PDB file of N, CA and C in Angstrom:
ATOM      1  N   MET A   1     -62.685 -20.832 -10.461  1.00 62.00           N
ATOM      2  CA  MET A   1     -61.384 -20.456 -10.390  1.00 62.00           C
ATOM      3  C   MET A   1     -61.412 -18.976 -10.161  1.00 62.00           C
ATOM      4  N   TYR A   2     -61.746 -18.694 -11.267  1.00 69.00           N
ATOM      5  CA  TYR A   2     -61.286 -16.555 -11.713  1.00 69.00           C
ATOM      6  C   TYR A   2     -61.911 -15.933 -10.415  1.00 69.00           C
ATOM      7  N   SER A   3     -63.436 -17.314  -9.875  1.00 79.00           N
ATOM      8  CA  SER A   3     -63.508 -16.219  -8.659  1.00 79.00           C
ATOM      9  C   SER A   3     -62.558 -15.888  -6.813  1.00 79.00           C
ATOM     10  N   SER A   4     -61.768 -17.450  -6.851  1.00 77.00           N
ATOM     11  CA  SER A   4     -61.018 -17.386  -6.284  1.00 77.00           C
ATOM     12  C   SER A   4     -59.425 -16.450  -6.683  1.00 77.00           C
ATOM     13  N   LEU A   5     -59.406 -16.398  -8.099  1.00 75.00           N
ATOM     14  CA  LEU A   5     -57.454 -16.359  -8.274  1.00 75.00           C
ATOM     15  C   LEU A   5     -57.615 -14.691  -7.435  1.00 75.00           C
ATOM     16  N   VAL A   6     -58.867 -13.490  -7.471  1.00 81.00           N
ATOM     17  CA  VAL A   6     -59.161 -12.453  -7.890  1.00 81.00           C
ATOM     18  C   VAL A   6     -59.274 -12.885  -6.082  1.00 81.00           C
ATOM     19  N   ILE A   7     -59.746 -13.263  -5.648  1.00 83.00           N
ATOM     20  CA  ILE A   7     -59.677 -13.077  -3.977  1.00 83.00           C
ATOM     21  C   ILE A   7     -58.889 -13.630  -4.002  1.00 83.00           C
ATOM     22  N   PHE A   8     -57.986 -14.360  -4.241  1.00 77.00           N
ATOM     23  CA  PHE A   8     -56.406 -14.662  -4.093  1.00 77.00           C
ATOM     24  C   PHE A   8     -55.447 -12.702  -4.342  1.00 77.00           C
ATOM     25  N   MET A   9     -55.640 -12.562  -5.176  1.00 80.00           N
ATOM     26  CA  MET A   9     -54.606 -11.415  -5.694  1.00 80.00           C
ATOM     27  C   MET A   9     -55.929 -10.590  -4.253  1.00 80.00           C
ATOM     28  N   VAL A  10     -56.932  -9.928  -4.608  1.00 86.00           N
ATOM     29  CA  VAL A  10     -57.254  -8.401  -3.617  1.00 86.00           C
ATOM     30  C   VAL A  10     -55.860  -9.560  -2.171  1.00 86.00           C
ATOM     31  N   THR A  11     -56.726 -10.295  -1.540  1.00 82.00           N
ATOM     32  CA  THR A  11     -56.083 -10.961   0.183  1.00 82.00           C
ATOM     33  C   THR A  11     -54.232 -10.581   0.021  1.00 82.00           C
ATOM     34  N   GLY A  12     -53.803 -10.873  -1.056  1.00 78.00           N
ATOM     35  CA  GLY A  12     -52.603 -10.616  -1.251  1.00 78.00           C
ATOM     36  C   GLY A  12     -52.144  -9.624  -1.388  1.00 78.00           C
ATOM     37  N   ILE A  13     -52.869  -8.517  -2.024  1.00 79.00           N
ATOM     38  CA  ILE A  13     -51.455  -7.622  -2.337  1.00 79.00           C
ATOM     39  C   ILE A  13     -51.839  -6.573  -0.800  1.00 79.00           C
ATOM     40  N   TYR A  14     -53.529  -6.934  -0.459  1.00 80.00           N
ATOM     41  CA  TYR A  14     -53.495  -6.353   1.755  1.00 80.00           C
ATOM     42  C   TYR A  14     -52.503  -6.659   2.112  1.00 80.00           C
ATOM     43  N   LEU A  15     -51.963  -8.569   1.859  1.00 76.00           N
ATOM     44  CA  LEU A  15     -50.780  -8.678   2.825  1.00 76.00           C
ATOM     45  C   LEU A  15     -50.074  -7.779   2.982  1.00 76.00           C
ATOM     46  N   MET A  16     -49.789  -7.824   1.440  1.00 78.00           N
ATOM     47  CA  MET A  16     -48.287  -7.587   0.914  1.00 78.00           C
ATOM     48  C   MET A  16     -48.154  -6.029   1.527  1.00 78.00           C
ATOM     49  N   ILE A  17     -48.914  -4.819   1.428  1.00 80.00           N
ATOM     50  CA  ILE A  17     -49.009  -4.085   1.488  1.00 80.00           C
ATOM     51  C   ILE A  17     -48.730  -3.607   3.716  1.00 80.00           C
ATOM     52  N   ILE A  18     -49.928  -4.217   4.023  1.00 77.00           N
ATOM     53  CA  ILE A  18     -49.644  -4.464   5.452  1.00 77.00           C
ATOM     54  C   ILE A  18     -47.732  -4.723   6.205  1.00 77.00           C
ATOM     55  N   ASP A  19     -47.455  -5.660   5.107  1.00 75.00           N
ATOM     56  CA  ASP A  19     -46.407  -6.521   5.868  1.00 75.00           C
ATOM     57  C   ASP A  19     -44.822  -5.171   5.864  1.00 75.00           C
ATOM     58  N   PRO A  20     -44.883  -4.677   6.807  1.00 73.00           N
ATOM     59  CA  PRO A  20     -43.278  -3.798   7.376  1.00 73.00           C
ATOM     60  C   PRO A  20     -42.130  -3.849   6.214  1.00 73.00           C
ATOM     61  N   ASN A  21     -41.813  -5.340   6.363  1.00 75.00           N
ATOM     62  CA  ASN A  21     -40.810  -4.973   5.043  1.00 75.00           C
ATOM     63  C   ASN A  21     -41.164  -4.814   2.831  1.00 75.00           C
ATOM     64  N   TYR A  22     -42.338  -5.026   2.585  1.00 73.00           N
ATOM     65  CA  TYR A  22     -42.836  -5.071   1.001  1.00 73.00           C
ATOM     66  C   TYR A  22     -42.029  -2.568   1.408  1.00 73.00           C
ATOM     67  N   LEU A  23     -41.018  -2.678  -0.175  1.00 73.00           N
ATOM     68  CA  LEU A  23     -40.391  -1.355   0.413  1.00 73.00           C
ATOM     69  C   LEU A  23     -40.969  -0.730  -0.601  1.00 73.00           C
ATOM     70  N   GLY A  24     -42.078  -1.392  -2.294  1.00 73.00           N
ATOM     71  CA  GLY A  24     -42.981  -0.542  -2.848  1.00 73.00           C
ATOM     72  C   GLY A  24     -42.641  -1.338  -4.018  1.00 73.00           C
ATOM     73  N   VAL A  25     -43.484  -1.288  -5.229  1.00 77.00           N
ATOM     74  CA  VAL A  25     -43.791  -1.898  -6.161  1.00 77.00           C
ATOM     75  C   VAL A  25     -42.495  -1.580  -7.095  1.00 77.00           C
ATOM     76  N   GLY A  26     -42.039  -2.789  -7.405  1.00 73.00           N
ATOM     77  CA  GLY A  26     -40.507  -2.820  -8.350  1.00 73.00           C
ATOM     78  C   GLY A  26     -39.494  -3.172  -7.297  1.00 73.00           C
ATOM     79  N   ASN A  27     -39.608  -2.338  -5.890  1.00 74.00           N
ATOM     80  CA  ASN A  27     -38.436  -2.302  -5.469  1.00 74.00           C
ATOM     81  C   ASN A  27     -37.693  -4.565  -4.753  1.00 74.00           C
ATOM     82  N   PHE A  28     -37.648  -4.510  -5.060  1.00 77.00           N
ATOM     83  CA  PHE A  28     -36.243  -6.058  -4.336  1.00 77.00           C
ATOM     84  C   PHE A  28     -35.097  -5.453  -3.614  1.00 77.00           C
ATOM     85  N   GLY A  29     -35.023  -4.492  -2.560  1.00 77.00           N
ATOM     86  CA  GLY A  29     -34.274  -4.221  -1.580  1.00 77.00           C
ATOM     87  C   GLY A  29     -33.376  -4.859  -0.621  1.00 77.00           C
ATOM     88  N   ASN A  30     -34.526  -5.748  -0.503  1.00 83.00           N
ATOM     89  CA  ASN A  30     -34.295  -6.507   0.739  1.00 83.00           C
ATOM     90  C   ASN A  30     -35.195  -8.007  -0.111  1.00 83.00           C
ATOM     91  N   PHE A  31     -34.532  -9.054   1.031  1.00 80.00           N
ATOM     92  CA  PHE A  31     -34.347 -10.673   0.847  1.00 80.00           C
ATOM     93  C   PHE A  31     -35.837 -10.679   1.409  1.00 80.00           C
ATOM     94  N   TRP A  32     -36.664  -9.989   1.850  1.00 80.00           N
ATOM     95  CA  TRP A  32     -37.682 -10.813   1.372  1.00 80.00           C
ATOM     96  C   TRP A  32     -39.093 -10.035   0.022  1.00 80.00           C
ATOM     97  N   GLY A  33     -38.472  -9.177  -0.132  1.00 79.00           N
ATOM     98  CA  GLY A  33     -38.747  -8.555  -2.010  1.00 79.00           C
ATOM     99  C   GLY A  33     -38.214  -9.595  -2.359  1.00 79.00           C
ATOM    100  N   ILE A  34     -37.157  -9.559  -2.981  1.00 83.00           N
ATOM    101  CA  ILE A  34     -36.656 -11.532  -3.411  1.00 83.00           C
ATOM    102  C   ILE A  34     -37.325 -12.573  -4.276  1.00 83.00           C
ATOM    103  N   VAL A  35     -37.697 -12.749  -1.929  1.00 83.00           N
ATOM    104  CA  VAL A  35     -38.479 -14.109  -1.615  1.00 83.00           C
ATOM    105  C   VAL A  35     -39.903 -13.717  -2.885  1.00 83.00           C
ATOM    106  N   MET A  36     -40.274 -13.113  -2.993  1.00 82.00           N
ATOM    107  CA  MET A  36     -42.097 -12.754  -2.569  1.00 82.00           C
ATOM    108  C   MET A  36     -42.163 -13.164  -4.381  1.00 82.00           C
ATOM    109  N   LEU A  37     -41.065 -11.836  -4.863  1.00 84.00           N
ATOM    110  CA  LEU A  37     -41.460 -11.837  -6.391  1.00 84.00           C
ATOM    111  C   LEU A  37     -40.720 -12.939  -6.556  1.00 84.00           C
ATOM    112  N   ILE A  38     -39.643 -14.019  -6.417  1.00 85.00           N
ATOM    113  CA  ILE A  38     -40.113 -15.541  -6.760  1.00 85.00           C
ATOM    114  C   ILE A  38     -40.587 -16.443  -6.459  1.00 85.00           C
ATOM    115  N   LYS A  39     -41.279 -16.232  -5.806  1.00 85.00           N
ATOM    116  CA  LYS A  39     -43.083 -16.406  -5.417  1.00 85.00           C
ATOM    117  C   LYS A  39     -43.520 -16.188  -6.142  1.00 85.00           C
ATOM    118  N   HIS A  40     -44.279 -14.870  -6.305  1.00 85.00           N
ATOM    119  CA  HIS A  40     -45.665 -14.825  -7.399  1.00 85.00           C
ATOM    120  C   HIS A  40     -44.732 -14.999  -8.732  1.00 85.00           C
ATOM    121  N   ILE A  41     -43.721 -15.198  -9.380  1.00 88.00           N
ATOM    122  CA  ILE A  41     -43.165 -15.539 -10.817  1.00 88.00           C
ATOM    123  C   ILE A  41     -43.899 -17.318 -10.681  1.00 88.00           C
ATOM    124  N   LEU A  42     -43.336 -17.898  -9.963  1.00 88.00           N
ATOM    125  CA  LEU A  42     -44.391 -18.982  -9.596  1.00 88.00           C
ATOM    126  C   LEU A  42     -45.779 -19.670  -9.342  1.00 88.00           C
ATOM    127  N   ILE A  43     -46.128 -18.066  -8.703  1.00 86.00           N
ATOM    128  CA  ILE A  43     -47.888 -18.309  -8.714  1.00 86.00           C
ATOM    129  C   ILE A  43     -47.742 -18.226 -10.265  1.00 86.00           C
ATOM    130  N   VAL A  44     -47.334 -17.639 -11.328  1.00 87.00           N
ATOM    131  CA  VAL A  44     -48.047 -16.869 -12.502  1.00 87.00           C
ATOM    132  C   VAL A  44     -47.201 -17.988 -13.478  1.00 87.00           C
ATOM    133  N   VAL A  45     -46.524 -18.952 -13.209  1.00 87.00           N
ATOM    134  CA  VAL A  45     -46.649 -20.014 -13.397  1.00 87.00           C
ATOM    135  C   VAL A  45     -47.937 -21.701 -13.908  1.00 87.00           C
ATOM    136  N   MET A  46     -47.831 -21.472 -11.701  1.00 85.00           N
ATOM    137  CA  MET A  46     -48.508 -22.381 -12.143  1.00 85.00           C
ATOM    138  C   MET A  46     -50.265 -22.163 -12.978  1.00 85.00           C
ATOM    139  N   ILE A  47     -50.316 -20.283 -12.674  1.00 83.00           N
ATOM    140  CA  ILE A  47     -51.486 -20.591 -14.070  1.00 83.00           C
ATOM    141  C   ILE A  47     -51.184 -20.154 -15.247  1.00 83.00           C
ATOM    142  N   THR A  48     -50.425 -19.628 -15.362  1.00 84.00           N
ATOM    143  CA  THR A  48     -49.616 -20.818 -17.073  1.00 84.00           C
ATOM    144  C   THR A  48     -50.580 -22.698 -17.566  1.00 84.00           C
ATOM    145  N   MET A  49     -49.303 -22.794 -16.551  1.00 82.00           N
ATOM    146  CA  MET A  49     -49.485 -24.717 -16.178  1.00 82.00           C
ATOM    147  C   MET A  49     -50.716 -24.419 -16.724  1.00 82.00           C
ATOM    148  N   GLY A  50     -52.217 -24.331 -15.783  1.00 79.00           N
ATOM    149  CA  GLY A  50     -53.916 -24.012 -15.910  1.00 79.00           C
ATOM    150  C   GLY A  50     -53.794 -24.145 -17.312  1.00 79.00           C
ATOM    151  N   PHE A  51     -53.838 -22.737 -16.968  1.00 79.00           N
ATOM    152  CA  PHE A  51     -54.589 -22.375 -18.896  1.00 79.00           C
ATOM    153  C   PHE A  51     -54.059 -23.562 -20.134  1.00 79.00           C
ATOM    154  N   PHE A  52     -53.303 -22.977 -19.837  1.00 76.00           N
ATOM    155  CA  PHE A  52     -51.753 -24.305 -20.971  1.00 76.00           C
ATOM    156  C   PHE A  52     -53.363 -25.926 -20.763  1.00 76.00           C
ATOM    157  N   TYR A  53     -52.781 -26.537 -19.808  1.00 74.00           N
ATOM    158  CA  TYR A  53     -53.562 -27.910 -19.715  1.00 74.00           C
ATOM    159  C   TYR A  53     -54.785 -27.801 -20.650  1.00 74.00           C
ATOM    160  N   ASN A  54     -55.344 -26.587 -19.640  1.00 71.00           N
ATOM    161  CA  ASN A  54     -57.595 -26.330 -19.503  1.00 71.00           C
ATOM    162  C   ASN A  54     -57.261 -25.679 -21.149  1.00 71.00           C
ATOM    163  N   ALA A  55     -57.105 -25.509 -21.287  1.00 65.00           N
ATOM    164  CA  ALA A  55     -58.093 -24.180 -22.384  1.00 65.00           C
ATOM    165  C   ALA A  55     -56.703 -25.156 -24.007  1.00 65.00           C
ATOM    166  N   ILE A  56     -55.468 -25.175 -23.797  1.00 64.00           N
ATOM    167  CA  ILE A  56     -54.676 -25.504 -25.341  1.00 64.00           C
ATOM    168  C   ILE A  56     -54.758 -27.320 -24.937  1.00 64.00           C
ATOM    169  N   LEU A  57     -54.720 -28.297 -23.831  1.00 63.00           N
ATOM    170  CA  LEU A  57     -54.481 -29.313 -23.530  1.00 63.00           C
ATOM    171  C   LEU A  57     -55.824 -30.292 -24.259  1.00 63.00           C
ATOM    172  N   ARG A  58     -56.882 -29.541 -23.789  1.00 65.00           N
ATOM    173  CA  ARG A  58     -58.200 -30.229 -23.996  1.00 65.00           C
ATOM    174  C   ARG A  58     -58.335 -31.814 -23.603  1.00 65.00           C
ATOM    175  N   VAL A  59     -58.083 -31.196 -22.428  1.00 59.00           N
ATOM    176  CA  VAL A  59     -58.014 -33.275 -21.237  1.00 59.00           C
ATOM    177  C   VAL A  59     -59.124 -33.202 -21.139  1.00 59.00           C
ATOM    178  N   GLY A  60     -59.983 -32.297 -20.452  1.00 58.00           N
ATOM    179  CA  GLY A  60     -61.104 -32.952 -20.320  1.00 58.00           C
ATOM    180  C   GLY A  60     -62.101 -33.548 -20.908  1.00 58.00           C
ATOM    181  N   PRO A  61     -62.145 -33.904 -22.942  1.00 59.00           N
ATOM    182  CA  PRO A  61     -62.847 -34.128 -23.410  1.00 59.00           C
ATOM    183  C   PRO A  61     -62.263 -34.726 -24.093  1.00 59.00           C
ATOM    184  N   MET A  62     -61.069 -35.008 -23.169  1.00 60.00           N
ATOM    185  CA  MET A  62     -59.929 -36.801 -24.432  1.00 60.00           C
ATOM    186  C   MET A  62     -60.332 -37.703 -22.951  1.00 60.00           C
ATOM    187  N   MET A  63     -61.021 -37.502 -21.523  1.00 57.00           N
ATOM    188  CA  MET A  63     -60.801 -38.333 -21.112  1.00 57.00           C
ATOM    189  C   MET A  63     -61.739 -39.189 -20.860  1.00 57.00           C
ATOM    190  N   SER A  64     -63.775 -38.496 -21.344  1.00 60.00           N
ATOM    191  CA  SER A  64     -64.046 -38.658 -21.565  1.00 60.00           C
ATOM    192  C   SER A  64     -64.554 -39.621 -23.734  1.00 60.00           C
ATOM    193  N   SER A  65     -63.636 -39.643 -24.158  1.00 60.00           N
ATOM    194  CA  SER A  65     -63.729 -40.057 -25.405  1.00 60.00           C
ATOM    195  C   SER A  65     -62.917 -42.057 -25.162  1.00 60.00           C
ATOM    196  N   ASN A  66     -63.220 -42.612 -25.796  1.00 63.00           N
ATOM    197  CA  ASN A  66     -62.905 -43.838 -26.286  1.00 63.00           C
ATOM    198  C   ASN A  66     -61.079 -43.927 -26.634  1.00 63.00           C
ATOM    199  N   THR A  67     -61.107 -43.794 -27.391  1.00 68.00           N
ATOM    200  CA  THR A  67     -59.238 -43.066 -27.918  1.00 68.00           C
ATOM    201  C   THR A  67     -58.301 -41.869 -26.605  1.00 68.00           C
ATOM    202  N   GLY A  68     -58.442 -41.359 -25.513  1.00 65.00           N
ATOM    203  CA  GLY A  68     -57.458 -40.547 -25.640  1.00 65.00           C
ATOM    204  C   GLY A  68     -57.812 -40.239 -24.281  1.00 65.00           C
ATOM    205  N   ALA A  69     -58.112 -41.522 -23.987  1.00 67.00           N
ATOM    206  CA  ALA A  69     -58.091 -41.653 -22.161  1.00 67.00           C
ATOM    207  C   ALA A  69     -57.112 -41.898 -22.160  1.00 67.00           C
ATOM    208  N   GLU A  70     -56.845 -42.363 -21.648  1.00 75.00           N
ATOM    209  CA  GLU A  70     -55.416 -43.037 -21.275  1.00 75.00           C
ATOM    210  C   GLU A  70     -54.275 -42.518 -21.364  1.00 75.00           C
ATOM    211  N   GLN A  71     -54.187 -41.528 -23.043  1.00 74.00           N
ATOM    212  CA  GLN A  71     -52.783 -40.489 -23.029  1.00 74.00           C
ATOM    213  C   GLN A  71     -54.250 -38.984 -21.725  1.00 74.00           C
ATOM    214  N   ALA A  72     -54.854 -38.715 -21.658  1.00 72.00           N
ATOM    215  CA  ALA A  72     -54.452 -37.681 -21.035  1.00 72.00           C
ATOM    216  C   ALA A  72     -55.152 -38.682 -20.019  1.00 72.00           C
ATOM    217  N   ILE A  73     -54.677 -39.511 -19.351  1.00 75.00           N
ATOM    218  CA  ILE A  73     -55.125 -39.991 -17.570  1.00 75.00           C
ATOM    219  C   ILE A  73     -53.833 -39.962 -17.323  1.00 75.00           C
ATOM    220  N   GLU A  74     -52.591 -39.642 -18.126  1.00 80.00           N
ATOM    221  CA  GLU A  74     -51.411 -39.696 -18.329  1.00 80.00           C
ATOM    222  C   GLU A  74     -50.884 -38.096 -18.124  1.00 80.00           C
ATOM    223  N   ARG A  75     -51.157 -37.384 -18.904  1.00 77.00           N
ATOM    224  CA  ARG A  75     -50.859 -36.252 -18.893  1.00 77.00           C
ATOM    225  C   ARG A  75     -51.928 -35.705 -17.246  1.00 77.00           C
ATOM    226  N   PHE A  76     -52.941 -35.630 -16.788  1.00 78.00           N
ATOM    227  CA  PHE A  76     -53.442 -35.403 -15.112  1.00 78.00           C
ATOM    228  C   PHE A  76     -52.130 -35.984 -14.881  1.00 78.00           C
ATOM    229  N   GLY A  77     -51.446 -36.741 -14.851  1.00 82.00           N
ATOM    230  CA  GLY A  77     -50.974 -37.426 -13.242  1.00 82.00           C
ATOM    231  C   GLY A  77     -49.018 -36.411 -13.532  1.00 82.00           C
ATOM    232  N   VAL A  78     -49.260 -36.236 -14.392  1.00 82.00           N
ATOM    233  CA  VAL A  78     -47.702 -35.011 -14.959  1.00 82.00           C
ATOM    234  C   VAL A  78     -48.070 -34.499 -14.224  1.00 82.00           C
ATOM    235  N   TYR A  79     -49.200 -33.112 -14.555  1.00 82.00           N
ATOM    236  CA  TYR A  79     -50.116 -31.871 -14.511  1.00 82.00           C
ATOM    237  C   TYR A  79     -49.983 -32.673 -13.184  1.00 82.00           C
ATOM    238  N   SER A  80     -50.995 -32.400 -12.697  1.00 83.00           N
ATOM    239  CA  SER A  80     -51.012 -33.094 -10.631  1.00 83.00           C
ATOM    240  C   SER A  80     -50.198 -33.312 -10.283  1.00 83.00           C
ATOM    241  N   LYS A  81     -48.843 -34.188 -10.034  1.00 87.00           N
ATOM    242  CA  LYS A  81     -47.374 -33.902  -9.686  1.00 87.00           C
ATOM    243  C   LYS A  81     -47.045 -32.163  -9.560  1.00 87.00           C
ATOM    244  N   TRP A  82     -46.550 -31.544 -11.266  1.00 86.00           N
ATOM    245  CA  TRP A  82     -45.934 -30.257 -11.540  1.00 86.00           C
ATOM    246  C   TRP A  82     -46.661 -29.350 -10.332  1.00 86.00           C
ATOM    247  N   MET A  83     -47.657 -29.292  -9.969  1.00 85.00           N
ATOM    248  CA  MET A  83     -49.128 -28.393  -9.712  1.00 85.00           C
ATOM    249  C   MET A  83     -48.451 -28.503  -7.869  1.00 85.00           C
ATOM    250  N   ALA A  84     -47.875 -30.038  -7.661  1.00 87.00           N
ATOM    251  CA  ALA A  84     -47.737 -30.482  -6.315  1.00 87.00           C
ATOM    252  C   ALA A  84     -46.814 -29.301  -6.036  1.00 87.00           C
ATOM    253  N   ILE A  85     -45.943 -30.025  -7.361  1.00 88.00           N
ATOM    254  CA  ILE A  85     -43.937 -29.142  -6.993  1.00 88.00           C
ATOM    255  C   ILE A  85     -44.942 -27.873  -6.321  1.00 88.00           C
ATOM    256  N   CYS A  86     -45.306 -27.496  -7.224  1.00 86.00           N
ATOM    257  CA  CYS A  86     -44.956 -25.872  -7.535  1.00 86.00           C
ATOM    258  C   CYS A  86     -45.771 -25.063  -5.708  1.00 86.00           C
ATOM    259  N   GLY A  87     -47.199 -25.688  -5.686  1.00 86.00           N
ATOM    260  CA  GLY A  87     -47.873 -25.905  -4.438  1.00 86.00           C
ATOM    261  C   GLY A  87     -46.919 -26.263  -2.911  1.00 86.00           C
ATOM    262  N   VAL A  88     -46.706 -26.622  -2.700  1.00 88.00           N
ATOM    263  CA  VAL A  88     -44.943 -26.593  -1.804  1.00 88.00           C
ATOM    264  C   VAL A  88     -44.415 -25.932  -1.876  1.00 88.00           C
ATOM    265  N   LEU A  89     -43.507 -25.642  -2.993  1.00 89.00           N
ATOM    266  CA  LEU A  89     -42.882 -24.021  -3.541  1.00 89.00           C
ATOM    267  C   LEU A  89     -43.147 -23.581  -2.730  1.00 89.00           C
ATOM    268  N   VAL A  90     -44.377 -22.565  -3.173  1.00 85.00           N
ATOM    269  CA  VAL A  90     -44.804 -21.038  -2.987  1.00 85.00           C
ATOM    270  C   VAL A  90     -45.077 -21.218  -1.558  1.00 85.00           C
ATOM    271  N   LEU A  91     -45.733 -22.426  -0.876  1.00 83.00           N
ATOM    272  CA  LEU A  91     -45.697 -21.980   1.265  1.00 83.00           C
ATOM    273  C   LEU A  91     -44.345 -22.428   1.102  1.00 83.00           C
ATOM    274  N   LEU A  92     -43.149 -23.105   1.232  1.00 86.00           N
ATOM    275  CA  LEU A  92     -42.302 -22.563   1.981  1.00 86.00           C
ATOM    276  C   LEU A  92     -41.379 -21.730   1.487  1.00 86.00           C
ATOM    277  N   LEU A  93     -41.698 -20.480  -0.499  1.00 85.00           N
ATOM    278  CA  LEU A  93     -41.494 -19.683  -0.244  1.00 85.00           C
ATOM    279  C   LEU A  93     -41.795 -18.560   1.051  1.00 85.00           C
ATOM    280  N   THR A  94     -42.991 -18.654   1.472  1.00 80.00           N
ATOM    281  CA  THR A  94     -44.069 -17.864   1.828  1.00 80.00           C
ATOM    282  C   THR A  94     -43.691 -17.990   3.258  1.00 80.00           C
ATOM    283  N   ALA A  95     -43.083 -19.383   3.780  1.00 82.00           N
ATOM    284  CA  ALA A  95     -42.779 -19.248   5.403  1.00 82.00           C
ATOM    285  C   ALA A  95     -40.680 -18.896   5.543  1.00 82.00           C
ATOM    286  N   PHE A  96     -40.694 -19.041   4.497  1.00 82.00           N
ATOM    287  CA  PHE A  96     -39.179 -19.049   4.567  1.00 82.00           C
ATOM    288  C   PHE A  96     -38.923 -17.060   4.093  1.00 82.00           C
ATOM    289  N   ALA A  97     -39.687 -16.264   3.601  1.00 78.00           N
ATOM    290  CA  ALA A  97     -39.657 -14.628   4.132  1.00 78.00           C
ATOM    291  C   ALA A  97     -40.148 -14.528   4.748  1.00 78.00           C
ATOM    292  N   GLN A  98     -41.128 -14.986   5.682  1.00 77.00           N
ATOM    293  CA  GLN A  98     -41.047 -14.777   7.393  1.00 77.00           C
ATOM    294  C   GLN A  98     -39.873 -15.000   7.997  1.00 77.00           C
ATOM    295  N   PHE A  99     -38.499 -15.291   7.939  1.00 76.00           N
ATOM    296  CA  PHE A  99     -37.353 -15.267   8.994  1.00 76.00           C
ATOM    297  C   PHE A  99     -36.703 -14.652   7.791  1.00 76.00           C
ATOM    298  N   GLU A 100     -36.769 -13.446   7.776  1.00 61.00           N
ATOM    299  CA  GLU A 100     -36.125 -11.878   7.799  1.00 61.00           C
ATOM    300  C   GLU A 100     -35.771 -11.822   9.460  1.00 61.00           C
TER     301      GLU A 100
END
């Protein structure tokens, strides 16, 4: 997971730098920059949700126990739905930014 995040970050930086709408770090003076800011905030939220779910809630061990499996499956369902919604929003923001 962490190696894919590093690859995601490196390719994202490269694609951002070569985009003619990129105005520089912290410069959100055009529509594209604002959409990319929202998209990156959403990605940070997704990473935070994943960390919270895996590290704080520790759902994996709950699923293998006899007492917490049902609650863990319910949490996993909620988590999966929110991650799917966030993933779709990231894709839509990426497509929306191309229409400037």
